[in-house]
Tab-separated table of C-alpha atoms in Angstrom:
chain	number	residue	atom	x	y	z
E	298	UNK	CA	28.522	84.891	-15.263
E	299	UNK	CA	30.895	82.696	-13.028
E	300	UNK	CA	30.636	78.724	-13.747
E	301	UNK	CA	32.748	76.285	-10.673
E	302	UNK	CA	33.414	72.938	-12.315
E	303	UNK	CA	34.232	69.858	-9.680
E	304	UNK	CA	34.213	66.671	-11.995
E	305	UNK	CA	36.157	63.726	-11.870
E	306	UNK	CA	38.707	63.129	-15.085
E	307	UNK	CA	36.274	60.467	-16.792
E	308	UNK	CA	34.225	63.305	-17.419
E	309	UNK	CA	34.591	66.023	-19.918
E	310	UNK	CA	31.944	69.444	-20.529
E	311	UNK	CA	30.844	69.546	-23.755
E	312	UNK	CA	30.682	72.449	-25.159
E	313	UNK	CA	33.446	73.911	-23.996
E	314	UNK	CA	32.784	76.752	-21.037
E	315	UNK	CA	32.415	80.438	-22.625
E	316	UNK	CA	35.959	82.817	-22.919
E	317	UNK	CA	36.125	84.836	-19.281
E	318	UNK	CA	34.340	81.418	-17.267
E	319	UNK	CA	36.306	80.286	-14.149
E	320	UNK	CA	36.638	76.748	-14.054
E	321	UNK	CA	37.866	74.681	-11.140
E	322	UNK	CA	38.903	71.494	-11.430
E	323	UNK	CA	39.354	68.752	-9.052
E	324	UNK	CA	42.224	66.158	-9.700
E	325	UNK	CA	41.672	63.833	-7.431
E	326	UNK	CA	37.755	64.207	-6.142
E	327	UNK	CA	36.404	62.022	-3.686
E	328	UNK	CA	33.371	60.295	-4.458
E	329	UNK	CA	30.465	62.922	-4.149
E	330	UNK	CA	27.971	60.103	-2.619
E	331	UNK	CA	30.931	58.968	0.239
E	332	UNK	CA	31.372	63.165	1.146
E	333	UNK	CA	28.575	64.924	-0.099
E	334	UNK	CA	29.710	68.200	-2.156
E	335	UNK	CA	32.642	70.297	-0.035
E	336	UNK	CA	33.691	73.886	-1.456
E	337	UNK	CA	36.794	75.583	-0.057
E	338	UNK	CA	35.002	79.327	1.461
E	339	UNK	CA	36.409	82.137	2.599
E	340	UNK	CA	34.611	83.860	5.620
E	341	UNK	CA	35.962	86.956	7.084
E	342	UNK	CA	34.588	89.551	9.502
E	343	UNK	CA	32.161	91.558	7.974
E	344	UNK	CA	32.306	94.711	6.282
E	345	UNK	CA	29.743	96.686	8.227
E	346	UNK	CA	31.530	95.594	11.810
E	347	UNK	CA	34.728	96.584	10.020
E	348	UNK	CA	33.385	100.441	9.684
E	349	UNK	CA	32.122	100.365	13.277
E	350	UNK	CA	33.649	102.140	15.676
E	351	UNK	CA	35.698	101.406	16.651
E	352	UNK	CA	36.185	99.347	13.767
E	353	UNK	CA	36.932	95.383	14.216
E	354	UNK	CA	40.412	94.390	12.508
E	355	UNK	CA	40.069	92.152	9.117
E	356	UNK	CA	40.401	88.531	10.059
E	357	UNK	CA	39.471	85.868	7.786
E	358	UNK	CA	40.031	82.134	7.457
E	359	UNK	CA	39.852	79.533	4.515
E	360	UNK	CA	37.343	76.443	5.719
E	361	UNK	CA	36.238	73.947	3.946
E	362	UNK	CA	31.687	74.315	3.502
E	363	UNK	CA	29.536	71.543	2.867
E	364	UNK	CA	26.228	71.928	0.726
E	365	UNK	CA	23.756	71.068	3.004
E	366	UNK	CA	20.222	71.341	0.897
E	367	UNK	CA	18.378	71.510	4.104
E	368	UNK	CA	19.582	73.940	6.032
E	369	UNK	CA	17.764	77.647	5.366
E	370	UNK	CA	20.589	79.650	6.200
E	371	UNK	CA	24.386	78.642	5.961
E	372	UNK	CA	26.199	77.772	9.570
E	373	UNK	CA	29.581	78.427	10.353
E	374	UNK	CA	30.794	76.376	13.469
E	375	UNK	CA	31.104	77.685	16.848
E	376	UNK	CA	34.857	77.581	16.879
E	377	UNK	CA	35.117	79.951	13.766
E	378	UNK	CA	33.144	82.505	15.532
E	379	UNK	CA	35.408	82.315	18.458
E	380	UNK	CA	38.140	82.079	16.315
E	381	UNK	CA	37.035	85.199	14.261
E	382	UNK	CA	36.051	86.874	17.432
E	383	UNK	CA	32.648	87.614	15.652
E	384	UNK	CA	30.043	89.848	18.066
E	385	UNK	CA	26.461	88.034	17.733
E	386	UNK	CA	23.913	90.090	16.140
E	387	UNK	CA	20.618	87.774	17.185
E	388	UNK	CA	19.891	84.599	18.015
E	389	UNK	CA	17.545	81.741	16.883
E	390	UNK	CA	16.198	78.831	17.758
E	391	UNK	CA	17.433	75.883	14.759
E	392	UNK	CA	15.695	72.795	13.981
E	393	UNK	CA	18.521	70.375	13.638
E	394	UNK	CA	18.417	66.554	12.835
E	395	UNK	CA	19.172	66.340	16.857
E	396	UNK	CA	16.506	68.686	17.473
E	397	UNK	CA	15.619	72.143	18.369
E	398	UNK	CA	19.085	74.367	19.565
E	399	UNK	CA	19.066	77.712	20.825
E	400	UNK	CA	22.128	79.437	18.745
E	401	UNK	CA	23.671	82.935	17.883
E	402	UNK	CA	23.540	84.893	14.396
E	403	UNK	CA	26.482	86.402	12.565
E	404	UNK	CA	27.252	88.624	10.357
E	405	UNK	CA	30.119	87.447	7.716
E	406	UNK	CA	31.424	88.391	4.426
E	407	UNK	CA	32.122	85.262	2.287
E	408	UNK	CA	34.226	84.501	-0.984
E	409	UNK	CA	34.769	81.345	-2.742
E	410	UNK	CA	38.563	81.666	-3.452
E	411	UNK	CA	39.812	80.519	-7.335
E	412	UNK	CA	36.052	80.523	-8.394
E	413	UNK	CA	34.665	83.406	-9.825
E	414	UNK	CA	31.527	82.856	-7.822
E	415	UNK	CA	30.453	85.743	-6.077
E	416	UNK	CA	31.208	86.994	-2.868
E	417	UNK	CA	28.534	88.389	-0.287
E	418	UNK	CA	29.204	91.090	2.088
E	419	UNK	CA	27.217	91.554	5.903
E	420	UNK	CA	25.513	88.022	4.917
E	421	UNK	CA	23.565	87.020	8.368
E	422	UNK	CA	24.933	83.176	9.262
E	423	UNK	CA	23.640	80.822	11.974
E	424	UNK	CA	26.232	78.972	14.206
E	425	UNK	CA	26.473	74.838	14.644
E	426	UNK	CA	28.303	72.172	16.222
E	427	UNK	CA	29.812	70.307	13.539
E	428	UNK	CA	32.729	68.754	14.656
E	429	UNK	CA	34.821	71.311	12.903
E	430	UNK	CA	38.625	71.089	14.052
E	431	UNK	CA	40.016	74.584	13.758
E	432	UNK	CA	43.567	73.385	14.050
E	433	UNK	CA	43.765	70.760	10.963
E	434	UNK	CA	42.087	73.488	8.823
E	435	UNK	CA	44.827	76.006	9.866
E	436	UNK	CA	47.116	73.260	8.959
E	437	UNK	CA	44.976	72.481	5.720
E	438	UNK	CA	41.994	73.996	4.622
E	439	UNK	CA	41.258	71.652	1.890
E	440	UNK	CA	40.078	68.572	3.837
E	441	UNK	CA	36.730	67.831	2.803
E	442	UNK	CA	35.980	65.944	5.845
E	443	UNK	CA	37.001	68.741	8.207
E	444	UNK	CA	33.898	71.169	7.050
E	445	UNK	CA	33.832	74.044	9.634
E	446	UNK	CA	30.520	76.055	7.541
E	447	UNK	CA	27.116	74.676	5.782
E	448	UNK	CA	26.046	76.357	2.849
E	449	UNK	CA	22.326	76.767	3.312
E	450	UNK	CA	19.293	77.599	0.843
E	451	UNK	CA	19.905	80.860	0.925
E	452	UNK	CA	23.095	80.678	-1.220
E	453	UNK	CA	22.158	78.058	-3.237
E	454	UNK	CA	19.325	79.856	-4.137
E	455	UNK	CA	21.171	82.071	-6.292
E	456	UNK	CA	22.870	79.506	-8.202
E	457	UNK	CA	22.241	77.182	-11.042
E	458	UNK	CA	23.744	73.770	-9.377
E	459	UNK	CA	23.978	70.912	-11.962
E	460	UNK	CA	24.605	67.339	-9.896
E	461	UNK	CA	25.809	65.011	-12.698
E	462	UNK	CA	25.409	61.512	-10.092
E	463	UNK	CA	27.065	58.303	-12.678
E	464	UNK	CA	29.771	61.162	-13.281
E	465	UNK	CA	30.697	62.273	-9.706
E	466	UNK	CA	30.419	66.256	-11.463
E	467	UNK	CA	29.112	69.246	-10.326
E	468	UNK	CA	28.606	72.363	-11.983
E	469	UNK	CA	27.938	75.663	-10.395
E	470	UNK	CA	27.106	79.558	-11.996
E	471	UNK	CA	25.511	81.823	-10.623
């Protein structure tokens, strides 16, 4: 069992996580309500393109994902498809707060670096606009207003999420 820990240093877990539980902590956090809940995600081309043939070269990329409770299926921005030079594998029509969009599918494998969380391999993404700027990620992937990917339902789903609100802490095991 992996366990993430963002809290804010008011705030300490009580008991103490079990021996062999990654723990992340955040020294500086941003307030969750200004931000929302970011998570540093690792999304590279996925392994079933990879054994294609001819088989697509490994290229991955560090982005910053927001939670995003409801969206079905995580998004990755347009740009980090282009960027990844990702090959659609569908297409769908999203219902998005601006209304219906007509985008591609993608398949990705994903890690959540210094987590322990687990990673998924050939998971099928939708695309976005979200305002994602590839070049200040490159330059620093941990801005948690530069989000280039939403994590949708269907990773959440296989968590246990713990939103602790007066103590700006999350806790995440899956």
């Amino acid at each position: 069992m992996s366990h993430l820990h963002h809290f804010n240093l008011n705030f300490q877990l009580m008991p103490p996580p079990q021996a062999q539980t990654q723990v992340m902590m955040a020294v500086n956090p941003i307030g969750l309500m200004q931000l929302g809940f970011n998570l540093a995600m690792e999304i590279s081309t996925s392994t079933l393109f990879r054994q294609g043939n001819p088989p697509q070269p490994l290229k991955s990329i560090v982005v910053m994902a927001h939670f995003d409770t409801g969206a079905s299926i995580t998004c990755l921005d347009d740009s980090l498809a282009t960027h990844l030079q990702l090959t659609p594998v569908g297409s769908m029509i999203q219902h998005t707060a601006a209304g219906p969009r007509q985008s591609n599918n993608y398949s990705v494998d994903i890690s959540f670096p210094n987590t322990g969380l687990t990673a998924r391999q050939n998971l099928q993404v939708g695309s976005a606009s979200l305002n994602f700027n590839i070049q200040n990620a490159l330059a620093n992937a941990n801005d948690p207003r530069n989000f280039g990917v939403l994590i949708g339902r269907d990773i959440m789903s296989a968590w246990n999420i713990v939103w602790n609100g007066p103590s700006s802490t999350i806790l995440i095991s899956d």
